[in-house]
Tab-separated table of C-alpha atoms in Angstrom:
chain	number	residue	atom	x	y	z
W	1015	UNK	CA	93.227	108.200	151.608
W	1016	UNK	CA	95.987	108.751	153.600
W	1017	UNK	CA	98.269	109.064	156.510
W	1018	UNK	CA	97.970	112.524	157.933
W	1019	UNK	CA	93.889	112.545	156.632
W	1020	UNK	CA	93.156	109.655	158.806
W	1021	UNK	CA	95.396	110.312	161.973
W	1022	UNK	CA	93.255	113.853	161.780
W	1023	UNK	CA	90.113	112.383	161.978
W	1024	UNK	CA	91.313	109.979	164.589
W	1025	UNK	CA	91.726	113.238	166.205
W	1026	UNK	CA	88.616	114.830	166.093
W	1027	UNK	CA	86.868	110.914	166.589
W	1028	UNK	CA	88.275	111.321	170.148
W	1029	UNK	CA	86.968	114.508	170.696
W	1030	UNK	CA	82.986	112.477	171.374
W	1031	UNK	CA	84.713	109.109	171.791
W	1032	UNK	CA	86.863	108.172	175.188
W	1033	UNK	CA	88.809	105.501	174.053
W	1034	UNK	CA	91.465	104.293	176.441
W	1035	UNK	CA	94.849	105.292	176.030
W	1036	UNK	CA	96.376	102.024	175.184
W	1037	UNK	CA	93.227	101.657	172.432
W	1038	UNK	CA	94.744	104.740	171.369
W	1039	UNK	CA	98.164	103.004	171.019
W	1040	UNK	CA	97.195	100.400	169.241
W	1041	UNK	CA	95.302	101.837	166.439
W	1042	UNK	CA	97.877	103.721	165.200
W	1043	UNK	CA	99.960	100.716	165.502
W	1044	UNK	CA	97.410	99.264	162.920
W	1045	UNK	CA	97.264	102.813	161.000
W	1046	UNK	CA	100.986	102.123	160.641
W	1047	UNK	CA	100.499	98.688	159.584
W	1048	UNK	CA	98.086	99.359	156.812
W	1049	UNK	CA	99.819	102.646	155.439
W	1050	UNK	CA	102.689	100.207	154.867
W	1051	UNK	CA	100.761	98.002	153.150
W	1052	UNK	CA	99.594	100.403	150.357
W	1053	UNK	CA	96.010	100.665	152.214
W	1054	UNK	CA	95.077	97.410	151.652
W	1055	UNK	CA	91.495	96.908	153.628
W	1056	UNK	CA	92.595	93.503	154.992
W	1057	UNK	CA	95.945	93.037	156.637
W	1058	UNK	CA	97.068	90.185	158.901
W	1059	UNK	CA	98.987	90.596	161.946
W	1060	UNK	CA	100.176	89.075	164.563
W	1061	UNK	CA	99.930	89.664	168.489
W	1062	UNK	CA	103.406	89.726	168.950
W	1063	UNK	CA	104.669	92.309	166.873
W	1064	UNK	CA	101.436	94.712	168.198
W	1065	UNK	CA	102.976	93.780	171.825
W	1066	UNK	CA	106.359	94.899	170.300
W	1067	UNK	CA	104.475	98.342	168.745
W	1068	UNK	CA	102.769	99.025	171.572
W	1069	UNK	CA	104.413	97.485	174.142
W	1070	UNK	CA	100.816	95.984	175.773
W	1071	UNK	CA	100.697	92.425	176.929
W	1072	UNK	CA	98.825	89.719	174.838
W	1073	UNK	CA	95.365	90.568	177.065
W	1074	UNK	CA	95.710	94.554	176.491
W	1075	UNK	CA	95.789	94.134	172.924
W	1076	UNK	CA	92.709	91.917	172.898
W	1077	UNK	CA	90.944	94.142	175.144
W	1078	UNK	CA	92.182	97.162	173.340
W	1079	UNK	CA	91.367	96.144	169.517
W	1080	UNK	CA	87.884	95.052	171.277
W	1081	UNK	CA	86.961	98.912	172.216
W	1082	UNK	CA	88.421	99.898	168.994
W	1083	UNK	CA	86.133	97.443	166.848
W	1084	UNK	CA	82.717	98.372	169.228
W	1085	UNK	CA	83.713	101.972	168.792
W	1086	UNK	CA	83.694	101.248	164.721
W	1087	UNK	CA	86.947	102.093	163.640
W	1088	UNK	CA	88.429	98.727	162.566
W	1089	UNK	CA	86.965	95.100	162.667
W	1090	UNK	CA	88.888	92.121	162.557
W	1091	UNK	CA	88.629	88.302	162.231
W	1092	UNK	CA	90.164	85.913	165.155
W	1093	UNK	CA	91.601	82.715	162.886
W	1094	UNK	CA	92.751	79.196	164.714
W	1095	UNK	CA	95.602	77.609	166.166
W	1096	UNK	CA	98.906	79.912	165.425
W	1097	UNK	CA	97.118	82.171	162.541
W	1098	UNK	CA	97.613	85.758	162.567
W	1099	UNK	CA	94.488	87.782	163.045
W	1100	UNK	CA	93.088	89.531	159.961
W	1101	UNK	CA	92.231	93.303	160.453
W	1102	UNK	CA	90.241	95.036	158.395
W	1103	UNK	CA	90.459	99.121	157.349
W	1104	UNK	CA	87.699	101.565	158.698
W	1105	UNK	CA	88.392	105.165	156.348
W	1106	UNK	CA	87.914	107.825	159.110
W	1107	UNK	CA	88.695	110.438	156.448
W	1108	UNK	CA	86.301	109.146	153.438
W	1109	UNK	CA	84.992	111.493	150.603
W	1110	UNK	CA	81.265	111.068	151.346
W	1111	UNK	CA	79.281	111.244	148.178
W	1112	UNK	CA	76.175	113.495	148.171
W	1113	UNK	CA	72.700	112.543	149.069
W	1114	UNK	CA	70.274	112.279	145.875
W	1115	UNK	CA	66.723	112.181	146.406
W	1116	UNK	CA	65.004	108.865	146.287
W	1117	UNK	CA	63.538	107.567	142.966
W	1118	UNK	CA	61.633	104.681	141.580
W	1119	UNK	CA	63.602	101.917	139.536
W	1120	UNK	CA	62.351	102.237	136.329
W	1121	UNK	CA	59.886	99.102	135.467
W	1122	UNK	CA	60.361	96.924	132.490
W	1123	UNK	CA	57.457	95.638	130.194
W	1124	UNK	CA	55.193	96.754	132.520
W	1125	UNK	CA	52.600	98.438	129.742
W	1126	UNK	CA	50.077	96.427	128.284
W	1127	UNK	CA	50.489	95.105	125.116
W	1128	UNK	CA	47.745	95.697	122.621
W	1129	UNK	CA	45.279	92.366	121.891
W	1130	UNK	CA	46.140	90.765	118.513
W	1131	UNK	CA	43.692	88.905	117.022
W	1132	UNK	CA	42.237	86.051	118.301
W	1133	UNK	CA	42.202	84.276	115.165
W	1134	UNK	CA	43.893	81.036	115.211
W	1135	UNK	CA	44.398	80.896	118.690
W	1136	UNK	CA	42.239	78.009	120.108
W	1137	UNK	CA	43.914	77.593	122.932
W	1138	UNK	CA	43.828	81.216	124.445
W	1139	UNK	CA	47.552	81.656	125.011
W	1140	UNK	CA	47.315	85.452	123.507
W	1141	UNK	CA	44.494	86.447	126.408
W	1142	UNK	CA	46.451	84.631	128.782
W	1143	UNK	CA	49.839	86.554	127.911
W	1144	UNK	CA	48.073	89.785	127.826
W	1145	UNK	CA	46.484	88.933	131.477
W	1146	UNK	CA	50.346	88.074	132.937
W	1147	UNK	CA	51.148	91.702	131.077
W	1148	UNK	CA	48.474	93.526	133.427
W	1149	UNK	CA	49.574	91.668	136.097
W	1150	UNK	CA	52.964	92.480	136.027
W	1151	UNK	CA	51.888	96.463	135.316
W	1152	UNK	CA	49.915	96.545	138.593
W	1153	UNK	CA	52.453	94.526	141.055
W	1154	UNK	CA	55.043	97.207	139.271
W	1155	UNK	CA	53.090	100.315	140.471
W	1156	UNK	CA	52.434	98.975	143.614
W	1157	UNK	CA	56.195	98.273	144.229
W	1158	UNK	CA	57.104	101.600	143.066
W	1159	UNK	CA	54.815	103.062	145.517
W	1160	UNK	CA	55.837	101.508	148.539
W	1161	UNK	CA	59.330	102.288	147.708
W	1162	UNK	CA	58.078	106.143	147.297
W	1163	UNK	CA	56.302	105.121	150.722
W	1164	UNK	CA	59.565	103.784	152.869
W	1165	UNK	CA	61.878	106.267	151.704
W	1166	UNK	CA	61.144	109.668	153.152
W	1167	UNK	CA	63.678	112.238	152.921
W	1168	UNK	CA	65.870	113.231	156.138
W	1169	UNK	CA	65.251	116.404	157.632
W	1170	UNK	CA	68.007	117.503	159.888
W	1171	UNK	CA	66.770	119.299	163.394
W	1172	UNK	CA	67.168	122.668	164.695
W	1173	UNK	CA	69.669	123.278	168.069
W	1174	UNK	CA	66.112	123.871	169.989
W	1175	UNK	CA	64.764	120.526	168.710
W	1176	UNK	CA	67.853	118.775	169.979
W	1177	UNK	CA	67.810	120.425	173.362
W	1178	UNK	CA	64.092	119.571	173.719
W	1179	UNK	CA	64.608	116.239	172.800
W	1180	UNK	CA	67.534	115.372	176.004
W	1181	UNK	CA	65.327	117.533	177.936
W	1182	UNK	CA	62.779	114.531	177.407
W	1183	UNK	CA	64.786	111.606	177.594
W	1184	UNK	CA	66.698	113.201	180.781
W	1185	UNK	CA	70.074	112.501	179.383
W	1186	UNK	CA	73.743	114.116	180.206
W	1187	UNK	CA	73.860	114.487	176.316
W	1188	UNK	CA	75.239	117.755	175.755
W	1189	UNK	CA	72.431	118.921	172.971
W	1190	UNK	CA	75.076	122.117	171.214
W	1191	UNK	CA	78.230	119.443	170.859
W	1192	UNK	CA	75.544	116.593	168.981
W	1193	UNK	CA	74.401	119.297	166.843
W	1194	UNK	CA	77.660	120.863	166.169
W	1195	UNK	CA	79.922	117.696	165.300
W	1196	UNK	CA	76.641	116.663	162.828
W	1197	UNK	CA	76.449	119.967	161.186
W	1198	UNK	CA	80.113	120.114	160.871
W	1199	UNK	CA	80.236	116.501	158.979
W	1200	UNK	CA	76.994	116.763	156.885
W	1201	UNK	CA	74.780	114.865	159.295
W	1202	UNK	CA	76.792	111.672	158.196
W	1203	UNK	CA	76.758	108.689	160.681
W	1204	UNK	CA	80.085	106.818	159.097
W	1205	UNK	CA	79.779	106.825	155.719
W	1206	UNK	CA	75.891	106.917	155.283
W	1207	UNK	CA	73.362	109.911	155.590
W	1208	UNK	CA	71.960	110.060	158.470
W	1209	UNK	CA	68.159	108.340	158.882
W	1210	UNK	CA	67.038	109.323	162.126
W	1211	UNK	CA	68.583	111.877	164.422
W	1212	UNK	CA	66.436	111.094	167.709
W	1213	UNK	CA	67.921	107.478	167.256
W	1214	UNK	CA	71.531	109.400	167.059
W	1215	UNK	CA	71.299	110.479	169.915
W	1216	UNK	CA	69.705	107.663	171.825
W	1217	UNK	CA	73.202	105.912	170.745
W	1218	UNK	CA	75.056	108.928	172.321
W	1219	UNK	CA	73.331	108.036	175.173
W	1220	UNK	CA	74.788	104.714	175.256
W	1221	UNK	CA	78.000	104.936	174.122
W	1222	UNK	CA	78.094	107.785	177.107
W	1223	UNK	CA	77.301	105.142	179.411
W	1224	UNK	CA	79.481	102.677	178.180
W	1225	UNK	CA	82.630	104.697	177.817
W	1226	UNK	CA	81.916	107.252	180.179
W	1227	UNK	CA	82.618	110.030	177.560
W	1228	UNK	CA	81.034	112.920	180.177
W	1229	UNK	CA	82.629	112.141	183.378
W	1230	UNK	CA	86.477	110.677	182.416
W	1231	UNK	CA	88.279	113.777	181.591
W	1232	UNK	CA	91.227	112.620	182.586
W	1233	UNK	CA	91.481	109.421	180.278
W	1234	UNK	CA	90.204	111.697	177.165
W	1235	UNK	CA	93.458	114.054	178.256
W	1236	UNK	CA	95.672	111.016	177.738
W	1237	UNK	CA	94.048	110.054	174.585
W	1238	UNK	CA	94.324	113.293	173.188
W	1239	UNK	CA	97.786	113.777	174.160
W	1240	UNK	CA	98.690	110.277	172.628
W	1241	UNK	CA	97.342	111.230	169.152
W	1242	UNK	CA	99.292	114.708	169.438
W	1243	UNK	CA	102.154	113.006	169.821
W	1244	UNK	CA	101.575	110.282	167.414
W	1245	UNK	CA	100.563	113.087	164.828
W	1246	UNK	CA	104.326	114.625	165.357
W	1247	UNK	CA	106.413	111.530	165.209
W	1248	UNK	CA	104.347	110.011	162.039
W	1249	UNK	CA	104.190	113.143	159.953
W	1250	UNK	CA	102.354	115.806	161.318
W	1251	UNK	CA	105.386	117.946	161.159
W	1252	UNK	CA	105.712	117.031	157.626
W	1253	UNK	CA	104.520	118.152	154.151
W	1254	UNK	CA	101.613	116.868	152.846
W	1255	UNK	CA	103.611	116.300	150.046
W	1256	UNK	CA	105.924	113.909	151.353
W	1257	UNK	CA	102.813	111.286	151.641
């Protein structure tokens, strides 16, 4: 993790996310914030010294680290009285591990147990352990197959599939950028496999409506020029090796 890693995929974040230019502002404020704390994933800090960062009164900050937390790139926790707020770390730039196919948990005691001899056993606690062994074996299979059952492997979509698809739904999705940014990042939505691409982009579809992604050019312009010239003040002049 680090500085430059996360500023640059900040960068490309804005590229399918409008966040408002003081939003903008404020999370590399926070960026700052947590860099200087060694990348600890919960920080506190107060609303006056993000007003001092990013010079936005005590009502644009809320409203600013509110976009930022629905648009899943931090969270944070209001506390009482004069208590800072606690913010916590969302990795932009995480190593994503690889998908491995689903298996079944392996099952323990689950085989029968051969019957001993019912010799000196009055009381039938040898049938009745051997019963509770079959028992166990079947309820094991049966979990193992519905766990074969729920877990179907993801099968990303073809470009045609994903034009058909907005074609249904009617939507101002833009079918070649949806699959372009997923095929570029492994079809990861944050830092879990995708599960169901239709459902993706049903959640484009609202997050279009909500921050007007297709028809605000001019605030993503502002954005994008903020984290330009964020990326040259805080290090993206620099060598990597500085960091």
């Amino acid at each position: 993790m680090g500085y430059i890693e996360e500023a640059k995929a900040f960068d490309e974040l804005l590229e399918f996310n409008d966040l408002s230019t003081p939003a903008v502002a404020l999370w590399y404020a926070l960026l700052n914030r947590f860099n200087r704390s060694g990348w600890q994933k919960d920080i506190t800090v107060s609303i006056s010294t993000l007003q001092a960062k990013t010079k936005l009164s005590p009502a644009g900050v809320k409203r600013a680290r509110n976009q930022l937390k629905q648009a899943g790139v931090i969270d944070f926790t209001s506390r009482k009285g004069n208590l800072s707020t606690i913010y916590h770390f969302v990795p932009l730039a995480a190593t994503r591990e690889p998908q491995t196919e689903p298996h079944a948990e392996p099952q323990a005691d689950l085989q029968p147990k051969p019957q001993a001899d019912l010799q000196g056993d009055p009381h039938g606690e040898r049938n009745n352990k051997t019963r509770l062994d079959k028992t166990r074996l079947d309820n094991g299979k049966e979990n193992v197959q519905k766990k074969i059952t729920r877990s179907k492997p993801f099968v990303k979509p073809t470009r045609e599939e994903v034009k058909a698809y907005c074609i249904e739904r009617g939507n101002d999705i833009d079918p070649d950028k949806f699959y372009d940014y997923y095929e570029s990042n492994g079809w990861m939505v944050g830092k879990s496999k995708m599960k169901d691409w239709k459902a993706a982009v049903r959640t484009w579809e609202r997050n279009s409506k909500q921050w007007n992604l297709f028809s605000a050019p001019a605030k993503k312009s502002n954005a994008v020029d903020l984290t330009k010239k964020m990326l040259e003040k805080y290090g993206g002049v620099k060598d990597a090796d500085d960091y």
